XYZ file of N, CA and C in Angstrom:
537
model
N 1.155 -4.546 -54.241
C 0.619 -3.330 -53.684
C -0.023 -3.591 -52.310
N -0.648 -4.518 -52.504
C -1.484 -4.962 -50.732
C -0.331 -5.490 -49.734
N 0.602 -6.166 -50.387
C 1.812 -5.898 -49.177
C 2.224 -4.771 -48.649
N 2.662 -3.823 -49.937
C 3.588 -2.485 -49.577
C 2.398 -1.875 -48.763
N 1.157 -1.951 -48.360
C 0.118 -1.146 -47.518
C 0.288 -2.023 -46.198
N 0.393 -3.227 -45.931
C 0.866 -3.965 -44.511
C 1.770 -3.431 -44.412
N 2.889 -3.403 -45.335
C 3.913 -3.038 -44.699
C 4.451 -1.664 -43.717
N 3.942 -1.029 -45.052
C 3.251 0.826 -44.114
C 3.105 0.793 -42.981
N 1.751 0.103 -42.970
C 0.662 0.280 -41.475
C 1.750 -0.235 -40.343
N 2.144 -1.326 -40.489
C 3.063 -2.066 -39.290
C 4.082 -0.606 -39.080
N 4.779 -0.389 -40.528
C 5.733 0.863 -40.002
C 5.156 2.053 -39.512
N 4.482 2.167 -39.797
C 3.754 3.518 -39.204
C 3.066 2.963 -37.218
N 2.650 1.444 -37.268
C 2.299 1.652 -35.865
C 3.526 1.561 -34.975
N 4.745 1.075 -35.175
C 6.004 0.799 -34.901
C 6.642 1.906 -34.318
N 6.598 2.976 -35.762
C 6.650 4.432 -35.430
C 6.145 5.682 -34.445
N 4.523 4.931 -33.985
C 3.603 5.404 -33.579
C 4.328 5.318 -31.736
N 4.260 3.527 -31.278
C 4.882 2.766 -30.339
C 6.422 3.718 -29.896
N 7.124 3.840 -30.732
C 8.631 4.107 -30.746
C 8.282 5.805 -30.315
N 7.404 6.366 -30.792
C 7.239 7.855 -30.119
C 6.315 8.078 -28.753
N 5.340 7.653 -28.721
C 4.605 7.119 -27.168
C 5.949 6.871 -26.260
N 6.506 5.741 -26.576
C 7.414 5.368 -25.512
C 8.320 6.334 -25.480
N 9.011 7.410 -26.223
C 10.453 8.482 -26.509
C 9.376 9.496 -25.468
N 8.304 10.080 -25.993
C 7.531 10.673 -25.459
C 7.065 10.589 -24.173
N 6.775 9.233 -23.441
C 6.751 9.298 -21.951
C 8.228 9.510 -20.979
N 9.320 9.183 -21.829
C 10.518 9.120 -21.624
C 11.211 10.762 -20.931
N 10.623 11.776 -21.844
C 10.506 12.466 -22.289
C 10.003 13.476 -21.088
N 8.651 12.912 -20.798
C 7.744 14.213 -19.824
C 8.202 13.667 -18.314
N 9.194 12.468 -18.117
C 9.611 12.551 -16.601
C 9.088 11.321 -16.184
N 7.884 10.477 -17.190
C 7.605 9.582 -16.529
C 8.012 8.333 -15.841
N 7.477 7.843 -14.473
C 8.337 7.292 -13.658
C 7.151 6.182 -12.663
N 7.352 4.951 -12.514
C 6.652 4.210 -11.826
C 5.901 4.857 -10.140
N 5.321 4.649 -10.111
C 4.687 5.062 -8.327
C 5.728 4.700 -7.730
N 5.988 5.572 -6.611
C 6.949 4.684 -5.794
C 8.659 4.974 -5.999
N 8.665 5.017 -6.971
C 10.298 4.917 -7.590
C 11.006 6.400 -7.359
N 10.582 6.989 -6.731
C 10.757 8.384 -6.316
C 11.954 8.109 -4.899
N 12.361 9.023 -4.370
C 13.461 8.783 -3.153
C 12.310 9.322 -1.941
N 12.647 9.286 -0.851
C 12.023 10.041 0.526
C 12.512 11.089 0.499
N 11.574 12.078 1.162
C 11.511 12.909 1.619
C 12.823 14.176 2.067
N 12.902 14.901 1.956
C 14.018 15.866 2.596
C 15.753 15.064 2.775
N 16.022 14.026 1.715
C 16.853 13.216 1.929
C 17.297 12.557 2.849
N 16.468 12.104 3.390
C 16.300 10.461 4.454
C 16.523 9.565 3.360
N 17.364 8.700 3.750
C 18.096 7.320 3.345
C 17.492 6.142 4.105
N 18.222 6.515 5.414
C 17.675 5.452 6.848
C 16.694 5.317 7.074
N 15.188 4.351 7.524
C 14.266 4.466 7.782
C 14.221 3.418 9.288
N 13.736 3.497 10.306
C 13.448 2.909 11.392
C 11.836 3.015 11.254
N 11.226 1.458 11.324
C 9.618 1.541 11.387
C 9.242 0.782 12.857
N 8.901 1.935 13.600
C 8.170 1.889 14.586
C 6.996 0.846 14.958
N 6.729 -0.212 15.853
C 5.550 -0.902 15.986
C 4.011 0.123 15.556
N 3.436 0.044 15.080
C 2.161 0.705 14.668
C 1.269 0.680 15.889
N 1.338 2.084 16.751
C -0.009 2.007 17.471
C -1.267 1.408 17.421
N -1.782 0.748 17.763
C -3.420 0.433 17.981
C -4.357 0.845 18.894
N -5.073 1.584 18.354
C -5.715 2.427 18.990
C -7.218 1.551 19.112
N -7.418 0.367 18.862
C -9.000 -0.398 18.446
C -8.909 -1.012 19.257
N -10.098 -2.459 19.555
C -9.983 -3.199 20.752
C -9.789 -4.784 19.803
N -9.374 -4.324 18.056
C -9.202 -5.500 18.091
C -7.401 -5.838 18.148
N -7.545 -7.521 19.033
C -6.075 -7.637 19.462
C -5.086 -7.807 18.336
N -3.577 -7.553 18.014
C -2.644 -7.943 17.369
C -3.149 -7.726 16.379
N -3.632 -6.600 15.750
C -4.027 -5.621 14.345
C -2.605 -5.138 13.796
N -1.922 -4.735 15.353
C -1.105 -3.846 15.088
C 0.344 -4.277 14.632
N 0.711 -5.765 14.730
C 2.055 -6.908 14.194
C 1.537 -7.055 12.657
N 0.075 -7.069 12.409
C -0.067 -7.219 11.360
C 0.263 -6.373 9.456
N -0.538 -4.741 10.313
C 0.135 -3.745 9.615
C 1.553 -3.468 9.879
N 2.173 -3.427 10.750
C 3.545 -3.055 11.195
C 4.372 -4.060 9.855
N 4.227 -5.273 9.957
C 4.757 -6.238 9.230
C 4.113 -6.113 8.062
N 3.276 -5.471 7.741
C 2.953 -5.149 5.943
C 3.869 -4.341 5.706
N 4.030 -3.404 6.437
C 4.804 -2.085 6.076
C 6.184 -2.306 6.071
N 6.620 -3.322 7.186
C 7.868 -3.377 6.957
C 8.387 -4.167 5.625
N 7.438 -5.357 4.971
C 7.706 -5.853 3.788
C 7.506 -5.240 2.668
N 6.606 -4.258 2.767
C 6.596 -3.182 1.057
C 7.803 -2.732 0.838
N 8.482 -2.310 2.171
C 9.225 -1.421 2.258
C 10.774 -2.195 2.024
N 10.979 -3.636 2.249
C 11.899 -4.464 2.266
C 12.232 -5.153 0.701
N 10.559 -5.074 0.119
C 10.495 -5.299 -1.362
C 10.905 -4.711 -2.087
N 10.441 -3.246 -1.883
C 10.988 -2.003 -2.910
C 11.870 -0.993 -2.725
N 12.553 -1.302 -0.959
C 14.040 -0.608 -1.054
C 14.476 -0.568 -0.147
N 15.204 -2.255 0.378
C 15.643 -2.839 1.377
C 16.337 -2.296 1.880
N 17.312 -1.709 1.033
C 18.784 -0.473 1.690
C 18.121 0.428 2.345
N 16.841 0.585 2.417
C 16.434 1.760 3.537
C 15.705 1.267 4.626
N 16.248 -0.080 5.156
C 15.581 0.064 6.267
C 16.739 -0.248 7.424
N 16.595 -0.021 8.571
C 17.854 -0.241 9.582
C 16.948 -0.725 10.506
N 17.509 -1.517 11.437
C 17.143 -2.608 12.549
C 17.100 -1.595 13.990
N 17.732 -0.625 13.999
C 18.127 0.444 15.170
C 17.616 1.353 14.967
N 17.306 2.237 15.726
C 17.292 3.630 15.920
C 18.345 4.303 15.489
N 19.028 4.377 15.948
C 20.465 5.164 15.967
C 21.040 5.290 14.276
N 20.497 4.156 13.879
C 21.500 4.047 12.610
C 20.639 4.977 11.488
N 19.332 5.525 12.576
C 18.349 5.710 11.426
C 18.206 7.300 10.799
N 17.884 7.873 9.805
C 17.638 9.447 9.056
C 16.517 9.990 10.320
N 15.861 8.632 10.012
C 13.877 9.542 10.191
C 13.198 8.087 10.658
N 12.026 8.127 11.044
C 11.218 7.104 11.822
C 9.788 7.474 11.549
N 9.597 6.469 11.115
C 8.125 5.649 10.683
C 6.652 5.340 12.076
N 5.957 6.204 12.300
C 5.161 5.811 13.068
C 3.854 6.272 12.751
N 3.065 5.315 13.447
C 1.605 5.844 13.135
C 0.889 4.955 14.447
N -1.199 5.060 13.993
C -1.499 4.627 14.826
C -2.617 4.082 13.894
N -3.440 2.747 14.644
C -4.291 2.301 13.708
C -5.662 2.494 14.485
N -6.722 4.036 13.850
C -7.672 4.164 14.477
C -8.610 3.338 14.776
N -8.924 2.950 13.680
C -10.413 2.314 13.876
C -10.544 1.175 13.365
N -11.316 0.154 13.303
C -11.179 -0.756 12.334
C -12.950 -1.172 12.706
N -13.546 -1.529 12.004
C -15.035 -1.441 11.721
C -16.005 -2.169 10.395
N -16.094 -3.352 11.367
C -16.964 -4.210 10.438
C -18.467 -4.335 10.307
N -18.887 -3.961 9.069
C -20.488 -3.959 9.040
C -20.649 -5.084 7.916
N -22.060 -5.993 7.987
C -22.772 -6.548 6.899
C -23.096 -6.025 5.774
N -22.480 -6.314 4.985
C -22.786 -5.773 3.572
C -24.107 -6.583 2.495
N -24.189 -7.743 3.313
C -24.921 -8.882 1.687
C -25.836 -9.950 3.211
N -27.220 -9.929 3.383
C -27.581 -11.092 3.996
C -28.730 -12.353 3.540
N -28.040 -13.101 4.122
C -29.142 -14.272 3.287
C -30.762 -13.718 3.967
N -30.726 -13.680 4.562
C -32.166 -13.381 5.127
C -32.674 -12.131 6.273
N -33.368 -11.920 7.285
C -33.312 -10.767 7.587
C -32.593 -10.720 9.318
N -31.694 -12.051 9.099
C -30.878 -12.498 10.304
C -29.602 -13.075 10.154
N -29.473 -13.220 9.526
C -28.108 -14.027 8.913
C -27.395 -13.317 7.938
N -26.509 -12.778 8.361
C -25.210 -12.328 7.419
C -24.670 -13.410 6.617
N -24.356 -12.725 5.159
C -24.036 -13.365 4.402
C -22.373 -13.126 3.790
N -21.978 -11.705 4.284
C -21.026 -11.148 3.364
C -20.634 -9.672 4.555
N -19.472 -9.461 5.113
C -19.446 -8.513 5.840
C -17.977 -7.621 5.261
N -18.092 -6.485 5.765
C -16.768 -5.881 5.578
C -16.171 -4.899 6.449
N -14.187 -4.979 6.575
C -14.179 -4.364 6.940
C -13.356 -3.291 6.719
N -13.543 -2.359 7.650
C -12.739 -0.873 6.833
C -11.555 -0.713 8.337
N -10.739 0.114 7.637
C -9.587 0.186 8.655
C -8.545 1.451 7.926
N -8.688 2.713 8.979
C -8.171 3.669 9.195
C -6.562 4.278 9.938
N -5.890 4.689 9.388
C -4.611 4.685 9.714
C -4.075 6.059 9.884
N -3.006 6.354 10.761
C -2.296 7.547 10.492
C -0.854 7.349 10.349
N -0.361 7.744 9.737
C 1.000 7.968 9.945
C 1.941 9.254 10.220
N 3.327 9.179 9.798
C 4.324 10.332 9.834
C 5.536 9.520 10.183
N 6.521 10.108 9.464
C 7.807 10.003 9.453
C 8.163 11.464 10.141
N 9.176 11.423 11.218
C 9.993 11.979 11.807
C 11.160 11.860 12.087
N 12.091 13.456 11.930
C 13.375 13.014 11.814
C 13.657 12.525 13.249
N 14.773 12.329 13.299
C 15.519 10.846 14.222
C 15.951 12.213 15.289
N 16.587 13.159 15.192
C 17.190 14.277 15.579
C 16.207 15.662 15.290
N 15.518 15.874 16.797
C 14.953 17.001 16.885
C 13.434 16.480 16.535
N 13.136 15.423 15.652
C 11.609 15.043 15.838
C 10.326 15.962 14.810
N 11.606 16.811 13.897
C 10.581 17.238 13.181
C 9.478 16.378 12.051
N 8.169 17.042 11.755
C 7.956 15.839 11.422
C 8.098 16.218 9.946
N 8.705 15.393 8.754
C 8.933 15.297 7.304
C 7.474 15.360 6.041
N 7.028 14.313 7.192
C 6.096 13.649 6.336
C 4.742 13.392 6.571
N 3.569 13.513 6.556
C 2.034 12.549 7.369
C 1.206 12.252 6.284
N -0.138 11.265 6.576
C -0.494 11.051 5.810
C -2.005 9.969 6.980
N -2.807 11.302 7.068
C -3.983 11.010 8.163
C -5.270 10.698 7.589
N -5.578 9.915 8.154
C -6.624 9.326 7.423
C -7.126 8.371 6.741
N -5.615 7.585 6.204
C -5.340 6.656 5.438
C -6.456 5.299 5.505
N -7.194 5.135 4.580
C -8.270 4.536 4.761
C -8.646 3.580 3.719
N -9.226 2.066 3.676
C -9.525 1.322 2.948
C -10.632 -0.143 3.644
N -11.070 -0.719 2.505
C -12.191 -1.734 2.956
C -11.958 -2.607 2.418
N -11.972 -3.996 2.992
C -12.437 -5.571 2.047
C -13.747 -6.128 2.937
N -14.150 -6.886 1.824
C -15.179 -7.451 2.089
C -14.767 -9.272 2.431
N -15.477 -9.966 3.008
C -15.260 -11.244 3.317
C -16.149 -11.973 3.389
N -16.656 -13.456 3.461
C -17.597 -14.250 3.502
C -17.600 -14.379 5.236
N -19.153 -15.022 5.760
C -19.766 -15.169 6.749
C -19.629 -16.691 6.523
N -18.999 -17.356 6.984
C -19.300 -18.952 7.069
C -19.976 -19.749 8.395
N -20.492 -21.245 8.237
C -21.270 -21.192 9.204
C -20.390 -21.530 10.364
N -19.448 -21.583 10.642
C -18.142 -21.919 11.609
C -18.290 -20.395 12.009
N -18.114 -19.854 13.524
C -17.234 -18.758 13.648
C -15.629 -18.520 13.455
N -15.472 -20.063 13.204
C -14.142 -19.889 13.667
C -13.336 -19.672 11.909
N -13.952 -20.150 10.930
C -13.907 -20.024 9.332
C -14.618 -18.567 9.443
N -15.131 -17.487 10.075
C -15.600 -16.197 9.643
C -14.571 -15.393 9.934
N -13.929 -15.658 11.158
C -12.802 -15.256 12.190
C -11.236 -15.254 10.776
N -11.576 -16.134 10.749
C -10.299 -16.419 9.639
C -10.356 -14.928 8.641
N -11.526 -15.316 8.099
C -11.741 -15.229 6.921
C -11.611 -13.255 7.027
N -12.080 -13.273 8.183
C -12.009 -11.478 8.953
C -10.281 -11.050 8.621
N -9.810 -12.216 9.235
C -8.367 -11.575 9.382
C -7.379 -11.751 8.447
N -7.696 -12.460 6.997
C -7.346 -12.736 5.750
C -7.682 -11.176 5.318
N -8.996 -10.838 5.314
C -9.724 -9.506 4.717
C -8.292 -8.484 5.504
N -8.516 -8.735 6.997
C -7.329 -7.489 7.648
C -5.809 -7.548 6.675
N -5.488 -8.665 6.601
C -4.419 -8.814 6.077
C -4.356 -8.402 4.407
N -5.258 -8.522 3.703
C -5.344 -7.734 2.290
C -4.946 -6.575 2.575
N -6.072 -5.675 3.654
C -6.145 -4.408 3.557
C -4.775 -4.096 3.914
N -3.983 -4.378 5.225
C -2.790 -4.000 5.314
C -1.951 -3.927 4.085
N -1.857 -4.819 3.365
C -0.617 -4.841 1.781
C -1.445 -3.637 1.284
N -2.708 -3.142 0.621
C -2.603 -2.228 -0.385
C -2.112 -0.941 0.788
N -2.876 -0.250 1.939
C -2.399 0.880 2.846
C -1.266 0.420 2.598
N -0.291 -0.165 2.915
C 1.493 -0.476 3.076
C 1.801 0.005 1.695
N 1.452 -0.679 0.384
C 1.751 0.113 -0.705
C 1.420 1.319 -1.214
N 0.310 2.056 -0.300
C -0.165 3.408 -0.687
C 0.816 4.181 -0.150
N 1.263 3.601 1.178
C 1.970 4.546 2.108
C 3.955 4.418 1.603
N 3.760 3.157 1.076
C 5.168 3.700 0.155
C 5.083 4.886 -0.598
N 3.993 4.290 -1.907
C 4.197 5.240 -3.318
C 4.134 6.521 -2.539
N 3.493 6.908 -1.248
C 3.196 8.319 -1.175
C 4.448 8.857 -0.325
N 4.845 8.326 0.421
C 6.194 8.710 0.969
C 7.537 9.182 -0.542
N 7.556 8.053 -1.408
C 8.330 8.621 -2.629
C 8.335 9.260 -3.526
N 6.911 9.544 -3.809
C 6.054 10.497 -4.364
C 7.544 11.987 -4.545
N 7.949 12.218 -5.879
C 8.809 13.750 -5.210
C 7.763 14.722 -6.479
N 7.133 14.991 -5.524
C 6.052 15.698 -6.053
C 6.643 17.673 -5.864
């Protein structure tokens, strides 16, 4: 009898598992991202990313996040040309803005962060309408203060370089988004 009740329970959570999963199946559900672009653009051409800040070569950095999200999760859409392209990828990178977050004392930073603001839009290739935007685009890391400037410097542009990959993956899922 205390078997035939394991045995139940397992069938019944099995059962439980096997309808959850029929059931998400079911209402459409679908990974972030896994959606197509916009107004049926195929081609994508990504534009160098404006920089609009005074800090230097921000802008190779996001440009090249974006072009690898985009190479990861759906290489067939990107083209090397203009010409070959649906629609085009551009934006600009407003601001970027580092404050102390954590200090050892009432002079010495301990822990700083920074935040970095983006715009984008996709436009078609022909006529320039625009498809797509997405203003505002905004996120923060935090980083250590080491006693080197030149290990804080790093450590700044490790933080830049995080932030670029998640914006690059926001700005996929939201471009495929077929909402």
């Amino acid at each position: 009898s205390r078997l035939e009740d394991i045995l139940t329970f397992k069938t019944r959570i099995v059962c439980l598992i096997f309808l959850y999963l029929f059931g998400l199946s079911a209402c459409g559900y679908r990974f972030a991202g896994s959606g197509s672009f916009p107004e049926g653009v195929n081609y994508i051409f990504i534009e160098v990313i404006e920089n609009r800040t005074s800090k230097i070569g921000v802008e190779r950095v996001v440009t090249n996040q974006i072009i690898f999200e985009f190479s990861k999760r759906k290489e067939s859409s990107l083209v090397n040309k203009l010409d070959q392209a649906d629609a085009i990828l551009k934006g600009s990178i407003n601001s970027i803005r580092t404050q102390t977050i954590s200090r050892l004392d009432s002079s010495v930073a301990n822990e700083r962060e920074v935040t970095m603001t983006v715009d984008l839009k996709l436009i078609k290739r022909d006529g320039g309408a625009v498809i797509w935007a997405a203003n505002g685009l905004s996120d923060r890391e935090a980083y250590d203060v080491a006693d080197a400037k030149i290990e804080t410097d790093r450590n700044e542009e490790l933080a830049i370089l995080r932030l670029s990959e998640r914006i690059s993956e926001r700005i996929f899922n939201r471009l495929t988004d077929d909402f």
